[in-house]
Amino acid sequence: MNTNPSEATAPAYNRSRQAREAETLLDRIQDDFPDNPQAMRYFYDLFRRVYCQGEPVKHEGTLVGTTCIHAPEELIYAFGATPVRLCNGSYHYDQIGADFMPAKSCPLVKATLGSLHAKAAVPDTKSLELIVNPTTCDQKTKASAMIEAMGYRVHDLELPPAKESEEARLYWQRSVRRLALRLRELTGRKLTRNNLRQAMARTARAQTAFRTLHQLRKSAPALFLGKDAFLVTNAYFFDDLDRWTAAVERLNAELQLRQMEGFQAAQKRAPRILFTGSPPIFPNLKLPLLIEEAGGVVVADETCSANRMLYDMTAVDEWLLNDMVDGLADRYLKPCTCPIFTRNDDRQRRLLQLAADFHVDGVVYQAFAGCQVYEMEYRSIADVLAAQGIPMLYVETDYSPDDMGQLSTRIEAFLESIKTRKRNAR
Amino acid sequence: MKKIRDAINGVDLRRFRFLLQLFFFVLLVYGGYFAVNLGQSLPTFACGFNDAGRGGICYLLPLQHQLAMSWGTLFGWAGLMVLQGFLFFALWFFILNKGWCGYICPLGTIQDWITSLRTRLGVRYSRYTEGQFRRLSLIKYLLLALMILIPLGIGGALLPHDMGTPFCDICPGRMIIPMFTGDFSQLTIDFSTKTTMVMTALGMLVTGLFLAGAFFKKRFFCFFCPMSALHYLLSKPALLKLKKDGAKCTRCGDCYRVCDMEIREIADEVKEPRIMQDDCIMCLKCVAHCPEQGALKATFAGIPIFESTEQGFIKRMTKGHHDEHKPQ
Ligand code: SF4
Ligand code: SF4
Ligand code: SF4
Ligand code: SF4
Ligand code: SF4
């Protein structure tokens, strides 16, 4: 990891708090586990270069920030622009962002604000020409004006608070069309059937790669650890789309080989965990990492930094612009299991199905202190899981490292209880 | 076995359907030239007015004729004949269920061809609003009722005889299908009586609407089709079935998006496994466009024959992404 002299004269990024935070985490991810897949090197290096050394990620055309998975990326790509997801996981920025929000607010929103406020943030925020802010939870919605006050251009992408009705669907389809108009103004380009189709082909390939990885994690004993999976999907936030996809395809190929060789990434008895709730975002992979350091293995997740972001795919009937755009709109609304919507039966069903498909032994539910929607859904999720006899650990936490000790005790106890259950069941 | 199943589930449904529809179109519209005769109880619009080419006859024609017999005859020995016709109709239907609509009906096929023409021209489709949809889907039952009551009225001498086969008079099949064998004689207004004049003029109008409607709206006519209403009354026990496993469904709405009949339940309903709704034409496009393994499937006599799979979905979509020429 060589730094050239011209970079050395710039402010010593690699000694910033953010860089150290990232480095500590990457060290744990890499060094605490034997037998990391070779193909993971790409991702480890990527994070080290970008987060620890502040190397910029090259992008094509206009850089457009998004603050949530509801912003249709294909549209952004179709206009020759590049999306970057701004949801931030750094404790350092969480503290900076605390100035903007009330005391008990979501660390994710605070960190995002903090990173936008900061001078040399990662991922790069200086070159943002537009931020697409879907009106999801109250905190994100209200963040919009604050971001604007920092001098950014913001597009409020209006998202309906319910997704079941046909009215909501049509409202959202119109909202997505409005975004297309805004992007046209911004980039001066036109949306055509061909550029949209190419953009959709690129994300579809990425989603396919993700799905393959996802399916590989069904295998028992586990082939692959959750900490790496989260790192892979977190790279999607800022990495070049095609390069990311190629790297995941290489990883999949390696895991398929491992599968044939009967490789085990975790002990045979390792409790298989389904992760749900507030999204683990680099470098806040605290909870999944603690689970796996304690001998569990995260085999699947239902979070918007991984599965919810990449799993669902767009169907098109007629490859004409109107049907493609509406299809995209549907893809970003209908299957979404985000708790900001009125009802959550889709989330419940998704969790039950994941638990069944991935032979899950227990669920870990992360709720960021201050993220009301996840806190509010805790009960209903706990109830449906309990009805199926699936144990769940509810963890309220934030970005500060202070609760690590206490958390690891709770996680160990949870994993232990699962093991006991399994032993008794046999 | 698994290989075969994967191949079937990965089929390019659009092509498969196109070919099958073409085959049945030729069979029913030109079959007569090859001495094909499938009888006169077919549960599909194999129009009987296509004298030369028909390979079988649409059941609605004999049904209306029979019901128009004088009541004395109808409720006497001829009743058995009516019953027999209905039985054959039900038997044909029993095998394929609404598959007759998605794969066989010549009028359905013609509408799909018109849709193809539209997409090639790059013209977008229109949709009904939800309210319109709910109201429109009742019309077919009204037509069915009229189609039965009017001939009965004639038989009972309550209505004039020249209303003969009231639905055939206004059915677009009567004018369009014979044209395929070069018979344009139906394309006229019958001035013999006032009733025939009104009815055939109405028929012209409906035919015009059929052609124009189908251009803008996928399967425009099927929303009003009384044959479809009659089908639905019998569809419960049929062998071909559309099933849904709600637990596997993410409610992504992909199936609903592609459904020509705008059937919302196909995506939203997650409790009832028998998912077929009254407007469904069993085209199975929903199954082909569902990305979730086994969420939707078509079964025949309880055996799954076509199932939604991740691989199949990806294959079909990738084809769409890379198909340079055709917007379809
Ligand atoms: S929790 Fe919901 S609103 Fe928040 S970032 Fe994730 S998807 Fe968006
Ligand atoms: S006119 Fe219509 S209803 Fe009558 S026989 Fe022909 S297709 Fe059937
Ligand atoms: S619903 Fe459509 S496909 Fe079915 S019989 Fe009627 S016209 Fe034919
Ligand atoms: S496409 Fe499949 S998963 Fe999506 S809503 Fe329809 S049945 Fe459910
Ligand atoms: S529900 Fe499925 S089979 Fe029925 S009409 Fe719609 S797409 Fe075709």
PDB file of N, CA and C in Angstrom, chain A residues 142-222:
ATOM      1  N   LYS A 142     -36.955  14.705   6.745  1.00  0.00           N
ATOM      2  CA  LYS A 142     -36.568  16.014   7.273  1.00  0.00           C
ATOM      3  C   LYS A 142     -35.107  16.344   6.981  1.00  0.00           C
ATOM      4  N   ALA A 143     -34.314  15.324   6.737  1.00  0.00           N
ATOM      5  CA  ALA A 143     -32.894  15.584   6.452  1.00  0.00           C
ATOM      6  C   ALA A 143     -32.734  16.356   5.146  1.00  0.00           C
ATOM      7  N   SER A 144     -33.712  16.190   4.285  1.00  0.00           N
ATOM      8  CA  SER A 144     -33.636  16.795   2.958  1.00  0.00           C
ATOM      9  C   SER A 144     -33.291  18.287   3.007  1.00  0.00           C
ATOM     10  N   ALA A 145     -34.066  19.043   3.797  1.00  0.00           N
ATOM     11  CA  ALA A 145     -33.830  20.487   3.857  1.00  0.00           C
ATOM     12  C   ALA A 145     -32.469  20.798   4.465  1.00  0.00           C
ATOM     13  N   MET A 146     -32.042  19.961   5.409  1.00  0.00           N
ATOM     14  CA  MET A 146     -30.726  20.205   6.032  1.00  0.00           C
ATOM     15  C   MET A 146     -29.621  19.998   5.012  1.00  0.00           C
ATOM     16  N   ILE A 147     -29.785  18.969   4.186  1.00  0.00           N
ATOM     17  CA  ILE A 147     -28.770  18.699   3.168  1.00  0.00           C
ATOM     18  C   ILE A 147     -28.717  19.856   2.176  1.00  0.00           C
ATOM     19  N   GLU A 148     -29.887  20.336   1.831  1.00  0.00           N
ATOM     20  CA  GLU A 148     -29.956  21.452   0.906  1.00  0.00           C
ATOM     21  C   GLU A 148     -29.238  22.668   1.499  1.00  0.00           C
ATOM     22  N   ALA A 149     -29.463  22.881   2.799  1.00  0.00           N
ATOM     23  CA  ALA A 149     -28.837  24.023   3.464  1.00  0.00           C
ATOM     24  C   ALA A 149     -27.318  23.922   3.456  1.00  0.00           C
ATOM     25  N   MET A 150     -26.798  22.716   3.299  1.00  0.00           N
ATOM     26  CA  MET A 150     -25.339  22.562   3.228  1.00  0.00           C
ATOM     27  C   MET A 150     -24.824  22.933   1.837  1.00  0.00           C
ATOM     28  N   GLY A 151     -25.736  23.208   0.942  1.00  0.00           N
ATOM     29  CA  GLY A 151     -25.309  23.622  -0.385  1.00  0.00           C
ATOM     30  C   GLY A 151     -25.438  22.562  -1.462  1.00  0.00           C
ATOM     31  N   TYR A 152     -26.075  21.442  -1.136  1.00  0.00           N
ATOM     32  CA  TYR A 152     -26.261  20.403  -2.157  1.00  0.00           C
ATOM     33  C   TYR A 152     -27.579  20.624  -2.871  1.00  0.00           C
ATOM     34  N   ARG A 153     -27.658  20.085  -4.111  1.00  0.00           N
ATOM     35  CA  ARG A 153     -28.943  20.052  -4.798  1.00  0.00           C
ATOM     36  C   ARG A 153     -29.639  18.755  -4.394  1.00  0.00           C
ATOM     37  N   VAL A 154     -30.884  18.885  -3.981  1.00  0.00           N
ATOM     38  CA  VAL A 154     -31.591  17.686  -3.509  1.00  0.00           C
ATOM     39  C   VAL A 154     -32.863  17.485  -4.313  1.00  0.00           C
ATOM     40  N   HIS A 155     -33.127  16.257  -4.675  1.00  0.00           N
ATOM     41  CA  HIS A 155     -34.424  15.923  -5.281  1.00  0.00           C
ATOM     42  C   HIS A 155     -35.192  15.041  -4.304  1.00  0.00           C
ATOM     43  N   ASP A 156     -36.330  15.548  -3.849  1.00  0.00           N
ATOM     44  CA  ASP A 156     -37.153  14.721  -2.964  1.00  0.00           C
ATOM     45  C   ASP A 156     -37.941  13.750  -3.818  1.00  0.00           C
ATOM     46  N   LEU A 157     -37.619  12.504  -3.683  1.00  0.00           N
ATOM     47  CA  LEU A 157     -38.330  11.487  -4.450  1.00  0.00           C
ATOM     48  C   LEU A 157     -39.503  11.020  -3.600  1.00  0.00           C
ATOM     49  N   GLU A 158     -40.696  11.434  -3.992  1.00  0.00           N
ATOM     50  CA  GLU A 158     -41.843  11.192  -3.115  1.00  0.00           C
ATOM     51  C   GLU A 158     -42.278   9.737  -3.127  1.00  0.00           C
ATOM     52  N   LEU A 159     -42.223   9.145  -1.975  1.00  0.00           N
ATOM     53  CA  LEU A 159     -42.567   7.731  -1.818  1.00  0.00           C
ATOM     54  C   LEU A 159     -43.862   7.649  -1.014  1.00  0.00           C
ATOM     55  N   PRO A 160     -44.824   6.847  -1.456  1.00  0.00           N
ATOM     56  CA  PRO A 160     -46.063   6.756  -0.674  1.00  0.00           C
ATOM     57  C   PRO A 160     -45.819   6.007   0.636  1.00  0.00           C
ATOM     58  N   PRO A 161     -46.576   6.325   1.671  1.00  0.00           N
ATOM     59  CA  PRO A 161     -46.379   5.671   2.964  1.00  0.00           C
ATOM     60  C   PRO A 161     -47.020   4.285   3.034  1.00  0.00           C
ATOM     61  N   ALA A 162     -47.788   3.934   2.007  1.00  0.00           N
ATOM     62  CA  ALA A 162     -48.367   2.591   1.951  1.00  0.00           C
ATOM     63  C   ALA A 162     -48.061   2.067   0.573  1.00  0.00           C
ATOM     64  N   LYS A 163     -48.006   0.760   0.415  1.00  0.00           N
ATOM     65  CA  LYS A 163     -47.662   0.278  -0.917  1.00  0.00           C
ATOM     66  C   LYS A 163     -48.675  -0.695  -1.478  1.00  0.00           C
ATOM     67  N   GLU A 164     -49.719  -0.972  -0.730  1.00  0.00           N
ATOM     68  CA  GLU A 164     -50.667  -1.981  -1.195  1.00  0.00           C
ATOM     69  C   GLU A 164     -51.606  -1.477  -2.283  1.00  0.00           C
ATOM     70  N   SER A 165     -52.073  -0.244  -2.112  1.00  0.00           N
ATOM     71  CA  SER A 165     -53.144   0.186  -3.004  1.00  0.00           C
ATOM     72  C   SER A 165     -52.628   0.525  -4.393  1.00  0.00           C
ATOM     73  N   GLU A 166     -53.543   0.467  -5.339  1.00  0.00           N
ATOM     74  CA  GLU A 166     -53.216   0.817  -6.710  1.00  0.00           C
ATOM     75  C   GLU A 166     -52.896   2.320  -6.801  1.00  0.00           C
ATOM     76  N   GLU A 167     -53.553   3.113  -5.980  1.00  0.00           N
ATOM     77  CA  GLU A 167     -53.286   4.552  -5.962  1.00  0.00           C
ATOM     78  C   GLU A 167     -51.828   4.810  -5.606  1.00  0.00           C
ATOM     79  N   ALA A 168     -51.355   4.110  -4.593  1.00  0.00           N
ATOM     80  CA  ALA A 168     -49.973   4.286  -4.155  1.00  0.00           C
ATOM     81  C   ALA A 168     -49.022   3.929  -5.286  1.00  0.00           C
ATOM     82  N   ARG A 169     -49.351   2.872  -5.985  1.00  0.00           N
ATOM     83  CA  ARG A 169     -48.491   2.404  -7.060  1.00  0.00           C
ATOM     84  C   ARG A 169     -48.422   3.450  -8.173  1.00  0.00           C
ATOM     85  N   LEU A 170     -49.564   3.995  -8.525  1.00  0.00           N
ATOM     86  CA  LEU A 170     -49.582   4.970  -9.612  1.00  0.00           C
ATOM     87  C   LEU A 170     -48.891   6.271  -9.192  1.00  0.00           C
ATOM     88  N   TYR A 171     -49.123   6.658  -7.955  1.00  0.00           N
ATOM     89  CA  TYR A 171     -48.469   7.840  -7.408  1.00  0.00           C
ATOM     90  C   TYR A 171     -46.953   7.686  -7.507  1.00  0.00           C
ATOM     91  N   TRP A 172     -46.496   6.522  -7.122  1.00  0.00           N
ATOM     92  CA  TRP A 172     -45.058   6.250  -7.142  1.00  0.00           C
ATOM     93  C   TRP A 172     -44.522   6.197  -8.573  1.00  0.00           C
ATOM     94  N   GLN A 173     -45.294   5.612  -9.475  1.00  0.00           N
ATOM     95  CA  GLN A 173     -44.844   5.580 -10.865  1.00  0.00           C
ATOM     96  C   GLN A 173     -44.678   7.003 -11.397  1.00  0.00           C
ATOM     97  N   ARG A 174     -45.589   7.873 -11.016  1.00  0.00           N
ATOM     98  CA  ARG A 174     -45.457   9.273 -11.449  1.00  0.00           C
ATOM     99  C   ARG A 174     -44.232   9.918 -10.827  1.00  0.00           C
ATOM    100  N   SER A 175     -44.017   9.611  -9.573  1.00  0.00           N
ATOM    101  CA  SER A 175     -42.877  10.138  -8.849  1.00  0.00           C
ATOM    102  C   SER A 175     -41.560   9.739  -9.532  1.00  0.00           C
ATOM    103  N   VAL A 176     -41.514   8.495  -9.974  1.00  0.00           N
ATOM    104  CA  VAL A 176     -40.314   8.005 -10.644  1.00  0.00           C
ATOM    105  C   VAL A 176     -40.129   8.713 -11.988  1.00  0.00           C
ATOM    106  N   ARG A 177     -41.241   8.947 -12.686  1.00  0.00           N
ATOM    107  CA  ARG A 177     -41.141   9.691 -13.942  1.00  0.00           C
ATOM    108  C   ARG A 177     -40.604  11.099 -13.712  1.00  0.00           C
ATOM    109  N   ARG A 178     -41.036  11.692 -12.589  1.00  0.00           N
ATOM    110  CA  ARG A 178     -40.543  13.037 -12.284  1.00  0.00           C
ATOM    111  C   ARG A 178     -39.039  13.029 -12.045  1.00  0.00           C
ATOM    112  N   LEU A 179     -38.589  11.971 -11.410  1.00  0.00           N
ATOM    113  CA  LEU A 179     -37.141  11.852 -11.201  1.00  0.00           C
ATOM    114  C   LEU A 179     -36.427  11.787 -12.554  1.00  0.00           C
ATOM    115  N   ALA A 180     -37.027  11.051 -13.483  1.00  0.00           N
ATOM    116  CA  ALA A 180     -36.409  10.954 -14.811  1.00  0.00           C
ATOM    117  C   ALA A 180     -36.291  12.340 -15.448  1.00  0.00           C
ATOM    118  N   LEU A 181     -37.325  13.143 -15.274  1.00  0.00           N
ATOM    119  CA  LEU A 181     -37.268  14.503 -15.834  1.00  0.00           C
ATOM    120  C   LEU A 181     -36.152  15.313 -15.197  1.00  0.00           C
ATOM    121  N   ARG A 182     -36.054  15.177 -13.883  1.00  0.00           N
ATOM    122  CA  ARG A 182     -35.016  15.917 -13.163  1.00  0.00           C
ATOM    123  C   ARG A 182     -33.631  15.493 -13.639  1.00  0.00           C
ATOM    124  N   LEU A 183     -33.476  14.217 -13.865  1.00  0.00           N
ATOM    125  CA  LEU A 183     -32.175  13.723 -14.315  1.00  0.00           C
ATOM    126  C   LEU A 183     -31.878  14.203 -15.734  1.00  0.00           C
ATOM    127  N   ARG A 184     -32.918  14.338 -16.512  1.00  0.00           N
ATOM    128  CA  ARG A 184     -32.716  14.836 -17.859  1.00  0.00           C
ATOM    129  C   ARG A 184     -32.206  16.276 -17.812  1.00  0.00           C
ATOM    130  N   GLU A 185     -32.837  17.069 -16.957  1.00  0.00           N
ATOM    131  CA  GLU A 185     -32.373  18.445 -16.793  1.00  0.00           C
ATOM    132  C   GLU A 185     -30.914  18.479 -16.353  1.00  0.00           C
ATOM    133  N   LEU A 186     -30.621  17.628 -15.393  1.00  0.00           N
ATOM    134  CA  LEU A 186     -29.300  17.637 -14.793  1.00  0.00           C
ATOM    135  C   LEU A 186     -28.226  17.234 -15.789  1.00  0.00           C
ATOM    136  N   THR A 187     -28.503  16.187 -16.553  1.00  0.00           N
ATOM    137  CA  THR A 187     -27.452  15.638 -17.404  1.00  0.00           C
ATOM    138  C   THR A 187     -27.524  16.172 -18.825  1.00  0.00           C
ATOM    139  N   GLY A 188     -28.667  16.731 -19.191  1.00  0.00           N
ATOM    140  CA  GLY A 188     -28.826  17.197 -20.567  1.00  0.00           C
ATOM    141  C   GLY A 188     -28.929  16.056 -21.557  1.00  0.00           C
ATOM    142  N   ARG A 189     -29.152  14.833 -21.047  1.00  0.00           N
ATOM    143  CA  ARG A 189     -29.294  13.709 -21.968  1.00  0.00           C
ATOM    144  C   ARG A 189     -30.745  13.284 -22.065  1.00  0.00           C
ATOM    145  N   LYS A 190     -30.989  12.368 -22.980  1.00  0.00           N
ATOM    146  CA  LYS A 190     -32.354  11.871 -23.130  1.00  0.00           C
ATOM    147  C   LYS A 190     -32.425  10.424 -22.675  1.00  0.00           C
ATOM    148  N   LEU A 191     -33.580  10.084 -22.146  1.00  0.00           N
ATOM    149  CA  LEU A 191     -33.799   8.687 -21.780  1.00  0.00           C
ATOM    150  C   LEU A 191     -34.308   7.975 -23.019  1.00  0.00           C
ATOM    151  N   THR A 192     -33.600   6.948 -23.435  1.00  0.00           N
ATOM    152  CA  THR A 192     -34.081   6.201 -24.592  1.00  0.00           C
ATOM    153  C   THR A 192     -34.247   4.743 -24.226  1.00  0.00           C
ATOM    154  N   ARG A 193     -34.974   4.061 -25.114  1.00  0.00           N
ATOM    155  CA  ARG A 193     -35.197   2.644 -24.871  1.00  0.00           C
ATOM    156  C   ARG A 193     -33.871   1.917 -24.725  1.00  0.00           C
ATOM    157  N   ASN A 194     -32.940   2.272 -25.584  1.00  0.00           N
ATOM    158  CA  ASN A 194     -31.689   1.524 -25.550  1.00  0.00           C
ATOM    159  C   ASN A 194     -30.818   1.829 -24.354  1.00  0.00           C
ATOM    160  N   ASN A 195     -30.704   3.116 -23.974  1.00  0.00           N
ATOM    161  CA  ASN A 195     -29.824   3.346 -22.824  1.00  0.00           C
ATOM    162  C   ASN A 195     -30.444   2.827 -21.530  1.00  0.00           C
ATOM    163  N   LEU A 196     -31.779   2.843 -21.456  1.00  0.00           N
ATOM    164  CA  LEU A 196     -32.387   2.276 -20.252  1.00  0.00           C
ATOM    165  C   LEU A 196     -32.232   0.754 -20.237  1.00  0.00           C
ATOM    166  N   ARG A 197     -32.394   0.169 -21.403  1.00  0.00           N
ATOM    167  CA  ARG A 197     -32.274  -1.284 -21.448  1.00  0.00           C
ATOM    168  C   ARG A 197     -30.861  -1.736 -21.081  1.00  0.00           C
ATOM    169  N   GLN A 198     -29.884  -0.963 -21.558  1.00  0.00           N
ATOM    170  CA  GLN A 198     -28.506  -1.318 -21.195  1.00  0.00           C
ATOM    171  C   GLN A 198     -28.285  -1.177 -19.692  1.00  0.00           C
ATOM    172  N   ALA A 199     -28.818  -0.097 -19.132  1.00  0.00           N
ATOM    173  CA  ALA A 199     -28.668   0.100 -17.687  1.00  0.00           C
ATOM    174  C   ALA A 199     -29.327  -1.051 -16.933  1.00  0.00           C
ATOM    175  N   MET A 200     -30.497  -1.450 -17.395  1.00  0.00           N
ATOM    176  CA  MET A 200     -31.204  -2.531 -16.720  1.00  0.00           C
ATOM    177  C   MET A 200     -30.464  -3.856 -16.868  1.00  0.00           C
ATOM    178  N   ALA A 201     -29.834  -4.032 -18.007  1.00  0.00           N
ATOM    179  CA  ALA A 201     -29.066  -5.258 -18.190  1.00  0.00           C
ATOM    180  C   ALA A 201     -27.910  -5.298 -17.191  1.00  0.00           C
ATOM    181  N   ARG A 202     -27.299  -4.145 -16.938  1.00  0.00           N
ATOM    182  CA  ARG A 202     -26.166  -4.111 -16.012  1.00  0.00           C
ATOM    183  C   ARG A 202     -26.611  -4.411 -14.584  1.00  0.00           C
ATOM    184  N   THR A 203     -27.686  -3.778 -14.131  1.00  0.00           N
ATOM    185  CA  THR A 203     -28.110  -4.073 -12.763  1.00  0.00           C
ATOM    186  C   THR A 203     -28.659  -5.492 -12.663  1.00  0.00           C
ATOM    187  N   ALA A 204     -29.312  -5.961 -13.720  1.00  0.00           N
ATOM    188  CA  ALA A 204     -29.837  -7.326 -13.661  1.00  0.00           C
ATOM    189  C   ALA A 204     -28.693  -8.326 -13.519  1.00  0.00           C
ATOM    190  N   ARG A 205     -27.589  -8.039 -14.178  1.00  0.00           N
ATOM    191  CA  ARG A 205     -26.447  -8.946 -14.055  1.00  0.00           C
ATOM    192  C   ARG A 205     -25.909  -8.897 -12.614  1.00  0.00           C
ATOM    193  N   ALA A 206     -25.876  -7.699 -12.052  1.00  0.00           N
ATOM    194  CA  ALA A 206     -25.427  -7.574 -10.666  1.00  0.00           C
ATOM    195  C   ALA A 206     -26.380  -8.319  -9.732  1.00  0.00           C
ATOM    196  N   GLN A 207     -27.677  -8.168  -9.959  1.00  0.00           N
ATOM    197  CA  GLN A 207     -28.654  -8.834  -9.102  1.00  0.00           C
ATOM    198  C   GLN A 207     -28.556 -10.348  -9.252  1.00  0.00           C
ATOM    199  N   THR A 208     -28.309 -10.790 -10.468  1.00  0.00           N
ATOM    200  CA  THR A 208     -28.158 -12.224 -10.688  1.00  0.00           C
ATOM    201  C   THR A 208     -26.956 -12.747  -9.907  1.00  0.00           C
ATOM    202  N   ALA A 209     -25.852 -11.995  -9.966  1.00  0.00           N
ATOM    203  CA  ALA A 209     -24.662 -12.409  -9.220  1.00  0.00           C
ATOM    204  C   ALA A 209     -24.979 -12.446  -7.725  1.00  0.00           C
ATOM    205  N   PHE A 210     -25.709 -11.432  -7.272  1.00  0.00           N
ATOM    206  CA  PHE A 210     -26.066 -11.422  -5.859  1.00  0.00           C
ATOM    207  C   PHE A 210     -26.922 -12.631  -5.515  1.00  0.00           C
ATOM    208  N   ARG A 211     -27.899 -12.923  -6.359  1.00  0.00           N
ATOM    209  CA  ARG A 211     -28.775 -14.061  -6.075  1.00  0.00           C
ATOM    210  C   ARG A 211     -28.006 -15.376  -6.015  1.00  0.00           C
ATOM    211  N   THR A 212     -27.030 -15.505  -6.912  1.00  0.00           N
ATOM    212  CA  THR A 212     -26.236 -16.728  -6.886  1.00  0.00           C
ATOM    213  C   THR A 212     -25.506 -16.845  -5.551  1.00  0.00           C
ATOM    214  N   LEU A 213     -24.920 -15.746  -5.129  1.00  0.00           N
ATOM    215  CA  LEU A 213     -24.214 -15.738  -3.849  1.00  0.00           C
ATOM    216  C   LEU A 213     -25.186 -16.083  -2.716  1.00  0.00           C
ATOM    217  N   HIS A 214     -26.338 -15.454  -2.777  1.00  0.00           N
ATOM    218  CA  HIS A 214     -27.382 -15.665  -1.784  1.00  0.00           C
ATOM    219  C   HIS A 214     -27.746 -17.159  -1.722  1.00  0.00           C
ATOM    220  N   GLN A 215     -27.968 -17.770  -2.883  1.00  0.00           N
ATOM    221  CA  GLN A 215     -28.359 -19.185  -2.898  1.00  0.00           C
ATOM    222  C   GLN A 215     -27.235 -20.074  -2.370  1.00  0.00           C
ATOM    223  N   LEU A 216     -26.009 -19.686  -2.656  1.00  0.00           N
ATOM    224  CA  LEU A 216     -24.886 -20.508  -2.182  1.00  0.00           C
ATOM    225  C   LEU A 216     -24.850 -20.545  -0.650  1.00  0.00           C
ATOM    226  N   ARG A 217     -25.386 -19.499  -0.054  1.00  0.00           N
ATOM    227  CA  ARG A 217     -25.347 -19.460   1.410  1.00  0.00           C
ATOM    228  C   ARG A 217     -26.377 -20.382   2.044  1.00  0.00           C
ATOM    229  N   LYS A 218     -27.212 -20.986   1.213  1.00  0.00           N
ATOM    230  CA  LYS A 218     -28.155 -21.960   1.755  1.00  0.00           C
ATOM    231  C   LYS A 218     -27.440 -23.216   2.220  1.00  0.00           C
ATOM    232  N   SER A 219     -26.286 -23.480   1.623  1.00  0.00           N
ATOM    233  CA  SER A 219     -25.683 -24.774   1.867  1.00  0.00           C
ATOM    234  C   SER A 219     -25.262 -24.900   3.326  1.00  0.00           C
ATOM    235  N   ALA A 220     -25.466 -26.077   3.853  1.00  0.00           N
ATOM    236  CA  ALA A 220     -25.117 -26.351   5.244  1.00  0.00           C
ATOM    237  C   ALA A 220     -24.200 -27.562   5.267  1.00  0.00           C
ATOM    238  N   PRO A 221     -23.060 -27.518   5.973  1.00  0.00           N
ATOM    239  CA  PRO A 221     -22.485 -26.390   6.710  1.00  0.00           C
ATOM    240  C   PRO A 221     -22.129 -25.206   5.789  1.00  0.00           C
ATOM    241  N   ALA A 222     -22.014 -24.041   6.440  1.00  0.00           N
ATOM    242  CA  ALA A 222     -21.861 -22.805   5.676  1.00  0.00           C
ATOM    243  C   ALA A 222     -20.585 -22.777   4.847  1.00  0.00           C
TER     244      ALA A 222
END
